[in-house]
PDB file of C-alpha atoms in Angstrom:
ATOM      1  CA  MET A  44      27.063 -65.720  -6.890  1.00 57.00           C
ATOM      2  CA  SER A  45      30.064 -63.381  -6.664  1.00 77.00           C
ATOM      3  CA  VAL A  46      31.400 -62.606 -10.127  1.00 77.00           C
ATOM      4  CA  THR A  47      35.150 -62.206 -10.529  1.00 86.00           C
ATOM      5  CA  ILE A  48      35.413 -61.527 -14.275  1.00 90.00           C
ATOM      6  CA  SER A  49      32.872 -59.744 -16.481  1.00 93.00           C
ATOM      7  CA  VAL A  50      33.394 -60.054 -20.231  1.00 94.00           C
ATOM      8  CA  VAL A  51      31.749 -57.268 -22.242  1.00 93.00           C
ATOM      9  CA  VAL A  52      31.073 -57.964 -25.931  1.00 94.00           C
ATOM     10  CA  PRO A  53      29.474 -55.242 -28.126  1.00 93.00           C
ATOM     11  CA  LEU A  54      27.395 -56.636 -30.999  1.00 93.00           C
ATOM     12  CA  TYR A  55      26.274 -55.052 -34.238  1.00 90.00           C
ATOM     13  CA  ASN A  56      25.021 -57.294 -37.054  1.00 90.00           C
ATOM     14  CA  GLU A  57      27.102 -60.261 -35.912  1.00 88.00           C
ATOM     15  CA  GLU A  58      24.744 -63.121 -36.831  1.00 87.00           C
ATOM     16  CA  GLU A  59      27.512 -64.941 -38.710  1.00 87.00           C
ATOM     17  CA  VAL A  60      29.952 -64.969 -35.812  1.00 89.00           C
ATOM     18  CA  ILE A  61      27.976 -64.785 -32.561  1.00 91.00           C
ATOM     19  CA  ALA A  62      27.696 -68.552 -32.003  1.00 91.00           C
ATOM     20  CA  GLU A  63      31.422 -69.147 -32.510  1.00 91.00           C
ATOM     21  CA  SER A  64      32.316 -66.109 -30.442  1.00 90.00           C
ATOM     22  CA  TYR A  65      30.147 -67.356 -27.570  1.00 93.00           C
ATOM     23  CA  ARG A  66      31.594 -70.879 -27.835  1.00 93.00           C
ATOM     24  CA  ARG A  67      35.195 -69.722 -27.668  1.00 92.00           C
ATOM     25  CA  LEU A  68      34.567 -67.215 -24.906  1.00 93.00           C
ATOM     26  CA  LYS A  69      32.757 -69.786 -22.793  1.00 92.00           C
ATOM     27  CA  GLU A  70      35.472 -72.379 -23.396  1.00 91.00           C
ATOM     28  CA  VAL A  71      38.199 -69.944 -22.371  1.00 92.00           C
ATOM     29  CA  MET A  72      36.388 -68.626 -19.307  1.00 91.00           C
ATOM     30  CA  ASP A  73      35.413 -72.114 -18.127  1.00 90.00           C
ATOM     31  CA  GLY A  74      39.089 -73.009 -18.358  1.00 90.00           C
ATOM     32  CA  THR A  75      40.146 -70.144 -16.076  1.00 87.00           C
ATOM     33  CA  GLY A  76      38.254 -71.547 -13.083  1.00 86.00           C
ATOM     34  CA  GLU A  77      36.985 -68.029 -12.298  1.00 87.00           C
ATOM     35  CA  GLU A  78      33.399 -67.064 -11.589  1.00 90.00           C
ATOM     36  CA  TYR A  79      32.391 -65.034 -14.611  1.00 90.00           C
ATOM     37  CA  GLU A  80      29.596 -63.453 -16.602  1.00 91.00           C
ATOM     38  CA  LEU A  81      29.355 -62.726 -20.329  1.00 94.00           C
ATOM     39  CA  ILE A  82      27.584 -59.473 -21.175  1.00 94.00           C
ATOM     40  CA  PHE A  83      26.527 -59.184 -24.819  1.00 95.00           C
ATOM     41  CA  VAL A  84      25.415 -55.657 -25.742  1.00 94.00           C
ATOM     42  CA  ASN A  85      23.302 -55.549 -28.893  1.00 94.00           C
ATOM     43  CA  ASP A  86      23.831 -52.147 -30.470  1.00 90.00           C
ATOM     44  CA  GLY A  87      20.656 -51.991 -32.543  1.00 87.00           C
ATOM     45  CA  SER A  88      21.515 -54.876 -34.892  1.00 89.00           C
ATOM     46  CA  ARG A  89      19.307 -55.181 -37.971  1.00 89.00           C
ATOM     47  CA  ASP A  90      19.907 -58.874 -38.592  1.00 89.00           C
ATOM     48  CA  GLN A  91      19.233 -61.933 -36.407  1.00 91.00           C
ATOM     49  CA  THR A  92      21.932 -61.122 -33.838  1.00 91.00           C
ATOM     50  CA  TRP A  93      19.500 -60.417 -30.981  1.00 92.00           C
ATOM     51  CA  HIS A  94      17.389 -63.522 -31.578  1.00 91.00           C
ATOM     52  CA  LEU A  95      20.475 -65.730 -31.748  1.00 93.00           C
ATOM     53  CA  ALA A  96      21.826 -64.178 -28.553  1.00 92.00           C
ATOM     54  CA  CYS A  97      18.504 -64.798 -26.783  1.00 92.00           C
ATOM     55  CA  ALA A  98      18.586 -68.436 -27.862  1.00 91.00           C
ATOM     56  CA  LEU A  99      22.063 -68.835 -26.392  1.00 92.00           C
ATOM     57  CA  ALA A 100      21.055 -67.092 -23.161  1.00 89.00           C
ATOM     58  CA  GLU A 101      18.121 -69.480 -22.602  1.00 89.00           C
ATOM     59  CA  SER A 102      20.526 -72.294 -21.730  1.00 89.00           C
ATOM     60  CA  ASP A 103      23.228 -70.236 -20.019  1.00 90.00           C
ATOM     61  CA  PRO A 104      22.366 -67.962 -17.068  1.00 90.00           C
ATOM     62  CA  ARG A 105      25.912 -66.600 -17.159  1.00 90.00           C
ATOM     63  CA  LEU A 106      25.188 -65.016 -20.530  1.00 93.00           C
ATOM     64  CA  ARG A 107      23.490 -61.691 -19.936  1.00 92.00           C
ATOM     65  CA  LEU A 108      22.076 -59.549 -22.706  1.00 94.00           C
ATOM     66  CA  ILE A 109      21.479 -55.831 -23.132  1.00 93.00           C
ATOM     67  CA  GLY A 110      19.508 -54.692 -26.161  1.00 91.00           C
ATOM     68  CA  PHE A 111      19.576 -51.033 -27.197  1.00 92.00           C
ATOM     69  CA  SER A 112      16.481 -49.327 -28.595  1.00 90.00           C
ATOM     70  CA  ARG A 113      18.571 -48.337 -31.655  1.00 90.00           C
ATOM     71  CA  ASN A 114      22.171 -48.111 -32.802  1.00 89.00           C
ATOM     72  CA  PHE A 115      24.087 -45.850 -30.399  1.00 87.00           C
ATOM     73  CA  GLY A 116      27.622 -46.762 -31.461  1.00 85.00           C
ATOM     74  CA  HIS A 117      30.420 -49.152 -30.554  1.00 87.00           C
ATOM     75  CA  GLN A 118      31.956 -47.002 -27.804  1.00 87.00           C
ATOM     76  CA  THR A 119      28.555 -46.489 -26.190  1.00 89.00           C
ATOM     77  CA  ALA A 120      27.893 -50.250 -26.271  1.00 91.00           C
ATOM     78  CA  ILE A 121      31.180 -50.821 -24.443  1.00 91.00           C
ATOM     79  CA  THR A 122      30.153 -48.204 -21.880  1.00 90.00           C
ATOM     80  CA  ALA A 123      26.772 -49.872 -21.300  1.00 91.00           C
ATOM     81  CA  GLY A 124      28.499 -53.209 -20.737  1.00 91.00           C
ATOM     82  CA  MET A 125      30.826 -51.644 -18.185  1.00 91.00           C
ATOM     83  CA  ASP A 126      27.862 -49.996 -16.452  1.00 90.00           C
ATOM     84  CA  ALA A 127      26.139 -53.368 -16.113  1.00 90.00           C
ATOM     85  CA  ALA A 128      29.210 -55.430 -15.187  1.00 90.00           C
ATOM     86  CA  CYS A 129      29.507 -56.541 -11.580  1.00 89.00           C
ATOM     87  CA  GLY A 130      32.830 -58.404 -11.766  1.00 88.00           C
ATOM     88  CA  GLN A 131      35.983 -57.425  -9.914  1.00 91.00           C
ATOM     89  CA  ALA A 132      37.597 -57.111 -13.338  1.00 93.00           C
ATOM     90  CA  VAL A 133      36.052 -56.314 -16.719  1.00 93.00           C
ATOM     91  CA  VAL A 134      37.323 -57.568 -20.068  1.00 93.00           C
ATOM     92  CA  VAL A 135      36.254 -55.781 -23.261  1.00 92.00           C
ATOM     93  CA  ILE A 136      36.475 -57.766 -26.497  1.00 92.00           C
ATOM     94  CA  ASP A 137      34.781 -57.536 -29.889  1.00 90.00           C
ATOM     95  CA  ALA A 138      32.686 -60.416 -31.224  1.00 88.00           C
ATOM     96  CA  ASP A 139      34.508 -60.734 -34.559  1.00 86.00           C
ATOM     97  CA  LEU A 140      37.302 -62.890 -33.017  1.00 86.00           C
ATOM     98  CA  GLN A 141      40.084 -60.735 -34.455  1.00 87.00           C
ATOM     99  CA  ASP A 142      41.132 -60.328 -30.853  1.00 88.00           C
ATOM    100  CA  PRO A 143      41.470 -63.963 -29.710  1.00 90.00           C
ATOM    101  CA  PRO A 144      39.669 -64.841 -26.442  1.00 91.00           C
ATOM    102  CA  GLU A 145      42.566 -67.184 -25.663  1.00 91.00           C
ATOM    103  CA  VAL A 146      44.588 -64.102 -24.599  1.00 91.00           C
ATOM    104  CA  ILE A 147      42.200 -63.388 -21.703  1.00 92.00           C
ATOM    105  CA  PRO A 148      43.877 -65.828 -19.222  1.00 93.00           C
ATOM    106  CA  ALA A 149      47.194 -63.986 -19.704  1.00 92.00           C
ATOM    107  CA  MET A 150      45.403 -60.711 -18.947  1.00 92.00           C
ATOM    108  CA  ILE A 151      43.868 -62.199 -15.809  1.00 93.00           C
ATOM    109  CA  ALA A 152      47.324 -63.394 -14.710  1.00 92.00           C
ATOM    110  CA  LYS A 153      48.709 -59.856 -15.073  1.00 92.00           C
ATOM    111  CA  TRP A 154      45.717 -58.533 -13.115  1.00 92.00           C
ATOM    112  CA  ARG A 155      46.454 -61.032 -10.350  1.00 92.00           C
ATOM    113  CA  GLU A 156      49.991 -59.643 -10.249  1.00 91.00           C
ATOM    114  CA  GLY A 157      48.557 -56.244  -9.321  1.00 90.00           C
ATOM    115  CA  PHE A 158      48.078 -54.444 -12.646  1.00 92.00           C
ATOM    116  CA  GLN A 159      44.769 -52.584 -12.896  1.00 92.00           C
ATOM    117  CA  VAL A 160      44.704 -52.126 -16.676  1.00 91.00           C
ATOM    118  CA  VAL A 161      45.973 -54.848 -19.012  1.00 92.00           C
ATOM    119  CA  TYR A 162      45.632 -53.907 -22.675  1.00 89.00           C
ATOM    120  CA  GLY A 163      46.192 -56.080 -25.705  1.00 87.00           C
ATOM    121  CA  LEU A 164      49.213 -54.971 -27.770  1.00 86.00           C
ATOM    122  CA  ARG A 165      49.040 -56.050 -31.418  1.00 83.00           C
ATOM    123  CA  THR A 166      52.371 -57.317 -32.713  1.00 80.00           C
ATOM    124  CA  LYS A 167      50.852 -58.308 -36.047  1.00 78.00           C
ATOM    125  CA  ARG A 168      47.532 -57.589 -37.774  1.00 67.00           C
ATOM    126  CA  LYS A 169      46.365 -60.301 -40.148  1.00 69.00           C
ATOM    127  CA  GLY A 170      43.849 -59.722 -42.907  1.00 58.00           C
ATOM    128  CA  GLU A 171      44.016 -55.931 -42.844  1.00 61.00           C
ATOM    129  CA  SER A 172      44.950 -53.719 -45.767  1.00 60.00           C
ATOM    130  CA  PHE A 173      48.184 -51.779 -45.921  1.00 60.00           C
ATOM    131  CA  PHE A 174      46.139 -48.559 -45.926  1.00 60.00           C
ATOM    132  CA  LYS A 175      44.387 -49.433 -42.659  1.00 63.00           C
ATOM    133  CA  LYS A 176      47.615 -50.503 -40.968  1.00 62.00           C
ATOM    134  CA  ILE A 177      49.582 -47.415 -41.941  1.00 71.00           C
ATOM    135  CA  THR A 178      46.769 -44.962 -41.143  1.00 66.00           C
ATOM    136  CA  ALA A 179      46.241 -46.601 -37.733  1.00 63.00           C
ATOM    137  CA  LYS A 180      49.944 -46.299 -36.930  1.00 66.00           C
ATOM    138  CA  LEU A 181      50.041 -42.668 -38.029  1.00 69.00           C
ATOM    139  CA  PHE A 182      46.884 -41.791 -36.099  1.00 66.00           C
ATOM    140  CA  TYR A 183      48.037 -43.267 -32.788  1.00 64.00           C
ATOM    141  CA  ARG A 184      51.394 -41.510 -33.051  1.00 69.00           C
ATOM    142  CA  LEU A 185      49.760 -38.233 -34.044  1.00 66.00           C
ATOM    143  CA  LEU A 186      47.342 -38.450 -31.128  1.00 63.00           C
ATOM    144  CA  ASN A 187      50.196 -39.133 -28.727  1.00 63.00           C
ATOM    145  CA  SER A 188      52.094 -36.116 -30.016  1.00 64.00           C
ATOM    146  CA  LEU A 189      49.058 -33.835 -29.588  1.00 64.00           C
ATOM    147  CA  THR A 190      48.008 -34.889 -26.096  1.00 67.00           C
ATOM    148  CA  ASP A 191      49.461 -34.870 -22.609  1.00 66.00           C
ATOM    149  CA  VAL A 192      48.013 -38.329 -21.968  1.00 70.00           C
ATOM    150  CA  ASP A 193      50.242 -41.323 -22.694  1.00 72.00           C
ATOM    151  CA  LEU A 194      48.106 -43.394 -25.071  1.00 74.00           C
ATOM    152  CA  PRO A 195      49.664 -46.787 -25.906  1.00 74.00           C
ATOM    153  CA  VAL A 196      50.125 -47.275 -29.651  1.00 72.00           C
ATOM    154  CA  ASP A 197      49.008 -50.343 -31.625  1.00 71.00           C
ATOM    155  CA  THR A 198      46.200 -51.119 -29.192  1.00 77.00           C
ATOM    156  CA  GLY A 199      42.412 -51.190 -29.458  1.00 78.00           C
ATOM    157  CA  ASP A 200      39.581 -51.651 -26.997  1.00 83.00           C
ATOM    158  CA  PHE A 201      40.617 -55.248 -26.172  1.00 89.00           C
ATOM    159  CA  ARG A 202      41.710 -54.982 -22.554  1.00 90.00           C
ATOM    160  CA  LEU A 203      41.054 -55.907 -18.949  1.00 94.00           C
ATOM    161  CA  ILE A 204      40.301 -53.230 -16.375  1.00 91.00           C
ATOM    162  CA  ASP A 205      40.017 -53.514 -12.611  1.00 92.00           C
ATOM    163  CA  ARG A 206      36.817 -52.660 -10.738  1.00 92.00           C
ATOM    164  CA  ALA A 207      38.396 -49.417  -9.487  1.00 92.00           C
ATOM    165  CA  VAL A 208      39.121 -48.365 -13.078  1.00 91.00           C
ATOM    166  CA  CYS A 209      35.616 -49.328 -14.198  1.00 91.00           C
ATOM    167  CA  ASP A 210      34.054 -47.242 -11.427  1.00 91.00           C
ATOM    168  CA  ALA A 211      36.263 -44.284 -12.376  1.00 91.00           C
ATOM    169  CA  LEU A 212      35.136 -44.556 -16.011  1.00 88.00           C
ATOM    170  CA  LYS A 213      31.486 -44.704 -14.987  1.00 87.00           C
ATOM    171  CA  ALA A 214      31.950 -41.366 -13.220  1.00 85.00           C
ATOM    172  CA  LEU A 215      33.095 -39.644 -16.430  1.00 83.00           C
ATOM    173  CA  PRO A 216      30.184 -37.828 -18.111  1.00 76.00           C
ATOM    174  CA  GLU A 217      31.400 -37.525 -21.730  1.00 77.00           C
ATOM    175  CA  ARG A 218      28.825 -38.215 -24.440  1.00 75.00           C
ATOM    176  CA  ASN A 219      31.273 -38.578 -27.379  1.00 75.00           C
ATOM    177  CA  ARG A 220      33.340 -41.319 -25.823  1.00 78.00           C
ATOM    178  CA  TYR A 221      36.760 -42.594 -26.823  1.00 78.00           C
ATOM    179  CA  VAL A 222      37.026 -45.429 -24.314  1.00 81.00           C
ATOM    180  CA  ARG A 223      40.648 -46.451 -24.886  1.00 79.00           C
ATOM    181  CA  GLY A 224      41.683 -42.829 -24.370  1.00 79.00           C
ATOM    182  CA  LEU A 225      39.580 -42.502 -21.219  1.00 85.00           C
ATOM    183  CA  VAL A 226      41.191 -45.644 -19.786  1.00 84.00           C
ATOM    184  CA  SER A 227      44.617 -44.076 -20.279  1.00 82.00           C
ATOM    185  CA  TRP A 228      43.411 -40.756 -18.847  1.00 80.00           C
ATOM    186  CA  VAL A 229      42.195 -42.206 -15.533  1.00 84.00           C
ATOM    187  CA  GLY A 230      45.648 -43.687 -14.927  1.00 82.00           C
ATOM    188  CA  PHE A 231      46.219 -46.598 -12.530  1.00 87.00           C
ATOM    189  CA  LYS A 232      48.871 -49.279 -12.942  1.00 89.00           C
ATOM    190  CA  GLN A 233      48.928 -50.432 -16.570  1.00 90.00           C
ATOM    191  CA  THR A 234      50.731 -53.054 -18.629  1.00 90.00           C
ATOM    192  CA  ALA A 235      50.418 -54.874 -21.942  1.00 89.00           C
ATOM    193  CA  VAL A 236      49.961 -58.419 -23.187  1.00 88.00           C
ATOM    194  CA  GLU A 237      51.248 -58.973 -26.711  1.00 86.00           C
ATOM    195  CA  TYR A 238      49.272 -60.987 -29.248  1.00 86.00           C
ATOM    196  CA  VAL A 239      48.775 -61.509 -32.969  1.00 83.00           C
ATOM    197  CA  ARG A 240      45.495 -60.083 -34.250  1.00 80.00           C
ATOM    198  CA  ASP A 241      43.655 -62.605 -36.436  1.00 71.00           C
ATOM    199  CA  GLU A 242      41.545 -62.085 -39.497  1.00 68.00           C
ATOM    200  CA  ARG A 243      37.853 -61.507 -38.935  1.00 58.00           C
ATOM    201  CA  PHE A 244      36.123 -64.875 -38.416  1.00 52.00           C
ATOM    202  CA  ALA A 245      33.119 -64.010 -40.620  1.00 55.00           C
ATOM    203  CA  GLY A 246      31.068 -61.089 -41.868  1.00 53.00           C
ATOM    204  CA  VAL A 247      32.343 -57.618 -42.687  1.00 58.00           C
ATOM    205  CA  THR A 248      34.007 -54.931 -40.620  1.00 58.00           C
ATOM    206  CA  LYS A 249      31.742 -52.624 -38.636  1.00 51.00           C
ATOM    207  CA  TYR A 250      34.349 -49.865 -38.817  1.00 54.00           C
ATOM    208  CA  PRO A 251      34.503 -48.592 -42.411  1.00 56.00           C
ATOM    209  CA  LEU A 252      36.567 -45.512 -43.247  1.00 56.00           C
ATOM    210  CA  ARG A 253      33.758 -43.114 -42.305  1.00 62.00           C
ATOM    211  CA  LYS A 254      33.436 -44.526 -38.784  1.00 58.00           C
ATOM    212  CA  MET A 255      37.207 -44.740 -38.375  1.00 61.00           C
ATOM    213  CA  LEU A 256      37.493 -41.048 -39.206  1.00 62.00           C
ATOM    214  CA  ARG A 257      34.735 -40.220 -36.739  1.00 63.00           C
ATOM    215  CA  LEU A 258      36.464 -42.250 -34.003  1.00 60.00           C
ATOM    216  CA  ALA A 259      39.736 -40.506 -34.811  1.00 61.00           C
ATOM    217  CA  GLY A 260      37.971 -37.145 -34.551  1.00 61.00           C
ATOM    218  CA  ASP A 261      36.520 -38.098 -31.163  1.00 61.00           C
ATOM    219  CA  GLY A 262      39.984 -39.083 -29.982  1.00 58.00           C
ATOM    220  CA  LEU A 263      41.585 -35.835 -31.116  1.00 62.00           C
ATOM    221  CA  THR A 264      38.887 -33.489 -29.829  1.00 60.00           C
ATOM    222  CA  SER A 265      38.489 -35.378 -26.536  1.00 63.00           C
ATOM    223  CA  PHE A 266      42.122 -35.225 -25.523  1.00 59.00           C
ATOM    224  CA  SER A 267      43.729 -32.268 -27.271  1.00 60.00           C
ATOM    225  CA  TYR A 268      43.159 -28.526 -27.674  1.00 59.00           C
ATOM    226  CA  LYS A 269      46.119 -28.176 -30.035  1.00 63.00           C
ATOM    227  CA  PRO A 270      43.945 -28.134 -33.185  1.00 66.00           C
ATOM    228  CA  LEU A 271      42.429 -24.910 -31.824  1.00 64.00           C
ATOM    229  CA  LYS A 272      45.900 -23.477 -31.283  1.00 64.00           C
ATOM    230  CA  LEU A 273      46.687 -24.437 -34.863  1.00 67.00           C
ATOM    231  CA  SER A 274      44.223 -21.819 -36.095  1.00 67.00           C
ATOM    232  CA  ILE A 275      46.193 -19.113 -34.262  1.00 66.00           C
ATOM    233  CA  PHE A 276      49.456 -20.331 -35.767  1.00 70.00           C
ATOM    234  CA  ILE A 277      48.124 -20.573 -39.325  1.00 71.00           C
ATOM    235  CA  GLY A 278      46.300 -17.256 -39.023  1.00 70.00           C
ATOM    236  CA  SER A 279      49.484 -15.546 -37.857  1.00 70.00           C
ATOM    237  CA  LEU A 280      51.543 -17.199 -40.599  1.00 73.00           C
ATOM    238  CA  VAL A 281      49.079 -16.175 -43.323  1.00 70.00           C
ATOM    239  CA  SER A 282      48.923 -12.620 -41.980  1.00 69.00           C
ATOM    240  CA  VAL A 283      52.725 -12.285 -42.026  1.00 71.00           C
ATOM    241  CA  ALA A 284      52.914 -13.754 -45.534  1.00 73.00           C
ATOM    242  CA  SER A 285      50.176 -11.411 -46.744  1.00 70.00           C
ATOM    243  CA  PHE A 286      51.951  -8.381 -45.249  1.00 69.00           C
ATOM    244  CA  ILE A 287      55.237  -9.337 -46.912  1.00 74.00           C
ATOM    245  CA  TYR A 288      53.479  -9.875 -50.238  1.00 69.00           C
ATOM    246  CA  ALA A 289      51.809  -6.462 -49.936  1.00 69.00           C
ATOM    247  CA  ILE A 290      55.209  -4.835 -49.428  1.00 76.00           C
ATOM    248  CA  VAL A 291      56.555  -6.658 -52.511  1.00 72.00           C
ATOM    249  CA  ILE A 292      53.650  -5.395 -54.622  1.00 69.00           C
ATOM    250  CA  VAL A 293      54.124  -1.806 -53.436  1.00 71.00           C
ATOM    251  CA  CYS A 294      57.871  -1.942 -54.154  1.00 75.00           C
ATOM    252  CA  GLN A 295      57.231  -3.362 -57.620  1.00 68.00           C
ATOM    253  CA  ARG A 296      54.776  -0.584 -58.356  1.00 67.00           C
ATOM    254  CA  LEU A 297      57.007   2.244 -57.132  1.00 70.00           C
ATOM    255  CA  PHE A 298      60.528   1.166 -58.076  1.00 70.00           C
ATOM    256  CA  THR A 299      60.247  -1.178 -61.085  1.00 70.00           C
ATOM    257  CA  ASP A 300      58.554  -1.401 -64.420  1.00 67.00           C
ATOM    258  CA  VAL A 301      57.125  -4.848 -63.611  1.00 62.00           C
ATOM    259  CA  LEU A 302      53.398  -4.992 -64.251  1.00 58.00           C
ATOM    260  CA  VAL A 303      51.598  -5.964 -61.063  1.00 55.00           C
ATOM    261  CA  SER A 304      49.309  -8.911 -61.814  1.00 58.00           C
ATOM    262  CA  GLY A 305      45.665  -8.303 -61.147  1.00 60.00           C
ATOM    263  CA  TRP A 306      42.629 -10.573 -61.153  1.00 57.00           C
ATOM    264  CA  ALA A 307      44.447 -13.909 -61.277  1.00 56.00           C
ATOM    265  CA  THR A 308      46.581 -13.111 -58.243  1.00 65.00           C
ATOM    266  CA  LEU A 309      43.639 -11.637 -56.362  1.00 68.00           C
ATOM    267  CA  ALA A 310      41.454 -14.653 -57.093  1.00 61.00           C
ATOM    268  CA  CYS A 311      44.127 -17.140 -55.991  1.00 64.00           C
ATOM    269  CA  LEU A 312      44.792 -15.259 -52.766  1.00 69.00           C
ATOM    270  CA  THR A 313      41.083 -14.938 -52.010  1.00 73.00           C
ATOM    271  CA  LEU A 314      40.460 -18.634 -52.551  1.00 65.00           C
ATOM    272  CA  PHE A 315      43.465 -19.559 -50.424  1.00 71.00           C
ATOM    273  CA  PHE A 316      42.482 -17.339 -47.505  1.00 70.00           C
ATOM    274  CA  ASN A 317      38.849 -18.435 -47.679  1.00 71.00           C
ATOM    275  CA  GLY A 318      39.960 -22.062 -47.618  1.00 72.00           C
ATOM    276  CA  VAL A 319      42.103 -21.453 -44.525  1.00 72.00           C
ATOM    277  CA  ILE A 320      39.249 -19.646 -42.798  1.00 74.00           C
ATOM    278  CA  LEU A 321      36.772 -22.436 -43.544  1.00 72.00           C
ATOM    279  CA  ILE A 322      39.175 -25.103 -42.265  1.00 72.00           C
ATOM    280  CA  MET A 323      39.696 -23.201 -39.027  1.00 72.00           C
ATOM    281  CA  MET A 324      35.956 -22.631 -38.655  1.00 75.00           C
ATOM    282  CA  GLY A 325      35.427 -26.366 -39.170  1.00 72.00           C
ATOM    283  CA  ILE A 326      37.874 -27.212 -36.389  1.00 74.00           C
ATOM    284  CA  ILE A 327      36.215 -24.731 -34.044  1.00 75.00           C
ATOM    285  CA  GLY A 328      32.826 -26.115 -35.060  1.00 74.00           C
ATOM    286  CA  GLN A 329      33.872 -29.611 -33.998  1.00 70.00           C
ATOM    287  CA  TYR A 330      34.580 -28.389 -30.487  1.00 74.00           C
ATOM    288  CA  ILE A 331      31.386 -26.318 -30.359  1.00 75.00           C
ATOM    289  CA  GLY A 332      29.421 -29.367 -31.498  1.00 72.00           C
ATOM    290  CA  ARG A 333      30.868 -31.397 -28.641  1.00 71.00           C
ATOM    291  CA  ILE A 334      29.886 -28.674 -26.181  1.00 73.00           C
ATOM    292  CA  TYR A 335      26.358 -28.766 -27.613  1.00 68.00           C
ATOM    293  CA  ASP A 336      26.154 -32.543 -27.184  1.00 69.00           C
ATOM    294  CA  GLU A 337      27.343 -32.326 -23.589  1.00 69.00           C
ATOM    295  CA  THR A 338      24.821 -29.637 -22.622  1.00 75.00           C
ATOM    296  CA  LYS A 339      21.735 -31.436 -23.972  1.00 72.00           C
ATOM    297  CA  GLY A 340      21.798 -33.839 -21.047  1.00 71.00           C
ATOM    298  CA  ARG A 341      20.257 -36.770 -22.907  1.00 76.00           C
ATOM    299  CA  PRO A 342      20.989 -40.327 -21.719  1.00 82.00           C
ATOM    300  CA  LEU A 343      24.012 -41.894 -23.363  1.00 81.00           C
ATOM    301  CA  TYR A 344      21.935 -44.903 -24.418  1.00 86.00           C
ATOM    302  CA  ILE A 345      18.462 -46.400 -23.993  1.00 89.00           C
ATOM    303  CA  VAL A 346      18.011 -50.052 -23.094  1.00 89.00           C
ATOM    304  CA  ALA A 347      15.003 -51.722 -24.717  1.00 90.00           C
ATOM    305  CA  GLU A 348      15.479 -55.263 -23.362  1.00 90.00           C
ATOM    306  CA  ARG A 349      17.504 -57.152 -20.773  1.00 90.00           C
ATOM    307  CA  VAL A 350      17.977 -60.876 -20.379  1.00 88.00           C
ATOM    308  CA  ASN A 351      19.324 -62.857 -17.384  1.00 87.00           C
ATOM    309  CA  PHE A 352      19.891 -59.785 -15.200  1.00 84.00           C
ATOM    310  CA  GLU A 353      18.918 -59.951 -11.553  1.00 75.00           C
ATOM    311  CA  GLY A 354      17.130 -56.698 -10.781  1.00 60.00           C
ATOM    312  CA  ASP A 355      17.957 -53.326 -12.290  1.00 45.00           C
ATOM    313  CA  ARG A 356      21.733 -53.377 -12.059  1.00 44.00           C
ATOM    314  CA  ASP A 357      22.345 -51.595 -15.334  1.00 41.00           C
ATOM    315  CA  LYS A 358      21.576 -47.941 -15.804  1.00 39.00           C
ATOM    316  CA  ASN A 359      20.672 -45.737 -18.723  1.00 37.00           C
ATOM    317  CA  ALA A 360      23.519 -43.390 -17.932  1.00 37.00           C
TER     318      ALA A 360
END
């Protein structure tokens, strides 16, 4: 059977939503009239997600499962799904139903028009805190200002990509992956489909603040060297300010009766400069850490189990 559309769904502790997610995805894809496959990638779930997915796959050969040996991360799960997909187009969507599957037919229509990347553009985000909304907006705009790659704002990983784009992504060797940024980097003809993002159907978010910050860090360090240039700018600024302050102190000592402050001033300056140095070292360390990860040469993920796959089409890349 020739597959036209592959739908990749990363899973992590989604026992409360997996049945409804599968039902809606199947209903939508059946309605398109396209030949399709659903690829659920279990990213080391600790609940009943894998067992529930296996039960669903028993009665549906179009549902294909990949089970990681442990938790490798959301972006890696997306990558594994793309590696295994054999469709002429690949849709990436999370299982929590915040991104409605009912938008997929509109994406397919845009793909049929000749667009090779069709990303979901959120016009409204229901059920999310003001803090998350404002920080997301600020991050996307900051990232755009720091990079030479045009990254669409107010978008996530929910998108359709053509087979040519998928093959280009598979050729990229990064270990710390920021998939939505990589999709923009490879280029091709891109457009958007607008939609309203719903509240999570059930369960809790798998992207708490800690993981959001890590994803933001991956985005910044993957696509911009400007944080490294920032250390040069701040270092130069601090050096100039220190030189001017030294001149002021000398002039006070030689030409005025003002008592030059001692330990308090020295302590404040020392703490300030040490803080700047540590921040800059931290930024440099982030880049060095990425270099270290890239040079180890370990596989990006390890597959423990596969269900409903014909042969060894997926790779531990």
